[in-house]
mmCIF file of C-alpha atoms and ligand atoms in Angstrom:
data_model
loop_
_atom_site.group_PDB
_atom_site.id
_atom_site.type_symbol
_atom_site.label_atom_id
_atom_site.label_comp_id
_atom_site.label_asym_id
_atom_site.label_seq_id
_atom_site.Cartn_x
_atom_site.Cartn_y
_atom_site.Cartn_z
ATOM 1 C CA UNK A 713 0.000 0.000 0.000
ATOM 2 C CA UNK A 714 1.500 3.276 -1.100
ATOM 3 C CA UNK A 715 0.286 6.607 0.228
ATOM 4 C CA UNK A 716 0.531 9.979 -1.510
ATOM 5 C CA UNK A 717 3.773 10.879 0.223
ATOM 6 C CA UNK A 718 5.525 7.762 -1.085
ATOM 7 C CA UNK A 719 4.162 8.295 -4.612
ATOM 8 C CA UNK A 720 5.620 11.770 -5.017
ATOM 9 C CA UNK A 721 8.586 11.626 -2.632
ATOM 10 C CA UNK A 722 11.839 12.061 -4.590
ATOM 11 C CA UNK A 723 13.736 9.609 -2.380
ATOM 12 C CA UNK A 724 11.036 6.922 -2.583
ATOM 13 C CA UNK A 725 11.135 7.388 -6.360
ATOM 14 C CA UNK A 726 14.929 6.900 -6.379
ATOM 15 C CA UNK A 727 14.498 3.729 -4.285
ATOM 16 C CA UNK A 728 11.880 2.430 -6.738
ATOM 17 C CA UNK A 729 14.266 3.154 -9.640
ATOM 18 C CA UNK A 730 11.966 5.778 -11.148
ATOM 19 C CA UNK A 731 14.463 8.613 -10.714
ATOM 20 C CA UNK A 732 18.213 8.607 -11.392
ATOM 21 C CA UNK A 733 18.616 4.822 -11.805
ATOM 22 C CA UNK A 734 22.080 3.591 -10.883
ATOM 23 C CA UNK A 735 22.759 5.996 -8.014
ATOM 24 C CA UNK A 736 21.961 3.645 -5.123
ATOM 25 C CA UNK A 737 25.306 2.566 -3.660
ATOM 26 C CA UNK A 738 23.898 0.341 -0.930
ATOM 27 C CA UNK A 739 20.543 -1.028 0.094
ATOM 28 C CA UNK A 740 19.324 -3.607 2.566
ATOM 29 C CA UNK A 741 15.906 -4.257 4.121
ATOM 30 C CA UNK A 742 15.942 -1.032 6.140
ATOM 31 C CA UNK A 743 18.498 1.471 4.843
ATOM 32 C CA UNK A 744 19.786 2.800 1.504
ATOM 33 C CA UNK A 745 22.658 5.083 0.490
ATOM 34 C CA UNK A 746 23.012 7.317 -2.565
ATOM 35 C CA UNK A 747 24.949 10.487 -3.479
ATOM 36 C CA UNK A 748 23.400 13.871 -2.753
ATOM 37 C CA UNK A 749 22.174 15.840 -5.767
ATOM 38 C CA UNK A 750 23.569 19.018 -4.237
ATOM 39 C CA UNK A 751 27.248 18.941 -3.348
ATOM 40 C CA UNK A 752 29.890 21.534 -2.593
ATOM 41 C CA UNK A 753 32.772 21.604 -5.106
ATOM 42 C CA UNK A 754 35.361 20.768 -2.438
ATOM 43 C CA UNK A 755 33.274 18.030 -0.795
ATOM 44 C CA UNK A 756 32.496 15.672 -3.639
ATOM 45 C CA UNK A 757 31.336 12.220 -2.580
ATOM 46 C CA UNK A 758 28.624 13.620 -0.277
ATOM 47 C CA UNK A 759 26.223 10.735 0.504
ATOM 48 C CA UNK A 760 22.714 10.478 1.902
ATOM 49 C CA UNK A 761 21.726 7.655 4.258
ATOM 50 C CA UNK A 762 17.949 7.093 4.278
ATOM 51 C CA UNK A 763 15.458 4.577 5.646
ATOM 52 C CA UNK A 764 13.952 2.450 2.844
ATOM 53 C CA UNK A 765 10.517 2.916 4.395
ATOM 54 C CA UNK A 766 9.107 6.431 3.920
ATOM 55 C CA UNK A 767 9.617 8.307 7.168
ATOM 56 C CA UNK A 768 9.140 12.072 6.883
ATOM 57 C CA UNK A 769 11.666 13.153 9.467
ATOM 58 C CA UNK A 770 13.661 12.480 12.594
ATOM 59 C CA UNK A 771 10.506 12.506 14.731
ATOM 60 C CA UNK A 772 9.262 9.273 13.108
ATOM 61 C CA UNK A 773 12.284 7.121 13.922
ATOM 62 C CA UNK A 774 11.359 3.867 15.660
ATOM 63 C CA UNK A 775 13.406 0.963 16.970
ATOM 64 C CA UNK A 776 13.111 -0.987 13.715
ATOM 65 C CA UNK A 777 15.134 1.568 11.761
ATOM 66 C CA UNK A 778 17.158 3.361 14.463
ATOM 67 C CA UNK A 779 19.781 0.626 14.764
ATOM 68 C CA UNK A 780 20.169 -0.040 11.039
ATOM 69 C CA UNK A 781 20.436 3.723 10.358
ATOM 70 C CA UNK A 782 23.202 4.222 12.906
ATOM 71 C CA UNK A 783 25.090 1.097 11.845
ATOM 72 C CA UNK A 784 24.955 2.186 8.211
ATOM 73 C CA UNK A 785 25.982 5.753 9.071
ATOM 74 C CA UNK A 786 29.075 4.398 10.766
ATOM 75 C CA UNK A 787 29.929 2.171 7.805
ATOM 76 C CA UNK A 788 29.316 4.939 5.281
ATOM 77 C CA UNK A 789 31.444 7.400 7.283
ATOM 78 C CA UNK A 790 34.391 4.994 7.013
ATOM 79 C CA UNK A 791 33.659 4.206 3.361
ATOM 80 C CA UNK A 792 33.438 7.899 2.374
ATOM 81 C CA UNK A 793 36.919 8.495 3.797
ATOM 82 C CA UNK A 794 38.268 5.515 1.889
ATOM 83 C CA UNK A 795 36.427 6.067 -1.414
ATOM 84 C CA UNK A 796 37.022 9.808 -1.699
ATOM 85 C CA UNK A 797 40.263 10.224 0.215
ATOM 86 C CA UNK A 798 38.531 12.393 2.819
ATOM 87 C CA UNK A 799 40.385 13.437 5.952
ATOM 88 C CA UNK A 800 37.190 13.516 8.000
ATOM 89 C CA UNK A 801 33.404 13.501 7.697
ATOM 90 C CA UNK A 802 30.536 15.687 8.827
ATOM 91 C CA UNK A 803 27.195 13.974 9.461
ATOM 92 C CA UNK A 804 24.218 16.304 9.366
ATOM 93 C CA UNK A 805 20.445 15.873 9.661
ATOM 94 C CA UNK A 806 18.163 18.845 8.968
ATOM 95 C CA UNK A 807 14.614 18.780 10.384
ATOM 96 C CA UNK A 808 11.643 20.827 9.150
ATOM 97 C CA UNK A 809 11.865 23.809 6.796
ATOM 98 C CA UNK A 810 13.209 25.957 9.610
ATOM 99 C CA UNK A 811 15.981 23.436 10.141
ATOM 100 C CA UNK A 812 16.914 23.382 6.468
ATOM 101 C CA UNK A 813 15.138 20.146 5.448
ATOM 102 C CA UNK A 814 14.290 20.202 1.738
ATOM 103 C CA UNK A 815 13.149 16.609 1.086
ATOM 104 C CA UNK A 816 10.646 15.263 3.588
ATOM 105 C CA UNK A 817 11.985 11.717 3.663
ATOM 106 C CA UNK A 818 14.383 11.352 6.565
ATOM 107 C CA UNK A 819 18.012 11.566 5.443
ATOM 108 C CA UNK A 820 21.406 11.950 7.008
ATOM 109 C CA UNK A 821 24.118 13.743 5.064
ATOM 110 C CA UNK A 822 27.575 12.144 5.194
ATOM 111 C CA UNK A 823 29.907 14.823 3.866
ATOM 112 C CA UNK A 824 33.558 14.138 3.029
ATOM 113 C CA UNK A 825 35.741 16.724 4.777
ATOM 114 C CA UNK A 826 39.221 17.910 4.009
ATOM 115 C CA UNK A 827 41.533 20.067 6.066
ATOM 116 C CA UNK A 828 40.852 23.729 5.292
ATOM 117 C CA UNK A 829 37.922 22.921 2.929
ATOM 118 C CA UNK A 830 35.921 25.776 4.541
ATOM 119 C CA UNK A 831 32.677 23.738 4.395
ATOM 120 C CA UNK A 832 29.793 25.652 5.933
ATOM 121 C CA UNK A 833 26.504 24.362 4.548
ATOM 122 C CA UNK A 834 24.770 22.485 1.747
ATOM 123 C CA UNK A 835 23.400 25.630 0.186
ATOM 124 C CA UNK A 836 23.274 26.863 -3.399
ATOM 125 C CA UNK A 837 23.957 30.379 -2.135
ATOM 126 C CA UNK A 838 27.169 29.097 -0.611
ATOM 127 C CA UNK A 839 28.347 27.260 -3.714
ATOM 128 C CA UNK A 840 26.596 23.885 -3.590
ATOM 129 C CA UNK A 841 25.704 22.754 -7.095
ATOM 130 C CA UNK A 842 23.695 19.985 -8.737
ATOM 131 C CA UNK A 843 25.917 17.076 -9.662
ATOM 132 C CA UNK A 844 25.475 15.351 -13.031
ATOM 133 C CA UNK A 845 23.891 11.897 -12.971
ATOM 134 C CA UNK A 846 27.065 10.373 -14.473
ATOM 135 C CA UNK A 847 29.172 11.678 -11.598
ATOM 136 C CA UNK A 848 26.618 10.501 -9.018
ATOM 137 C CA UNK A 849 26.632 6.989 -10.517
ATOM 138 C CA UNK A 850 30.445 7.000 -10.449
ATOM 139 C CA UNK A 851 30.397 8.115 -6.809
ATOM 140 C CA UNK A 852 27.923 5.330 -5.962
ATOM 141 C CA UNK A 853 30.257 2.762 -7.553
ATOM 142 C CA UNK A 854 33.292 4.114 -5.705
ATOM 143 C CA UNK A 855 31.435 3.940 -2.398
ATOM 144 C CA UNK A 856 29.946 0.502 -3.070
ATOM 145 C CA UNK A 857 33.425 -0.824 -3.817
ATOM 146 C CA UNK A 858 34.631 -0.092 -0.291
ATOM 147 C CA UNK A 859 31.440 -0.664 1.722
HETATM 148 ZN ZN1 LIG B 397 9.958 8.890 0.721
#
């Protein structure tokens, strides 16, 4: 049974293969990983970790997905360093419009960090840009290879 939210949700559509096929780097029963559409030029390899089930935000996290989300975040943090040569990672979760959430399917950003990269935010005004599908697929392959 699919509700309206799942039908139109961009992340549910990616997980169903309707949008940007080939970008999913990892998926199990509870959690999936794919590259962010918006990335800063100096932080390429920026991944999103999402529950497979449509959950609008952090307030809907239950025990079934909490563990798998955290376990996958830890794995992806290590894999992002390895796959993209990052010197560190920033994990970020934005909640509600006021908190900077733009897609209302829970997601955690795993952002590759480099010394002196001056990363501030995932914001077009601050230089974040849409990444071509080809580069996102390549990033998914690089991550999948080390996960
Ligand atoms: Zn969704």
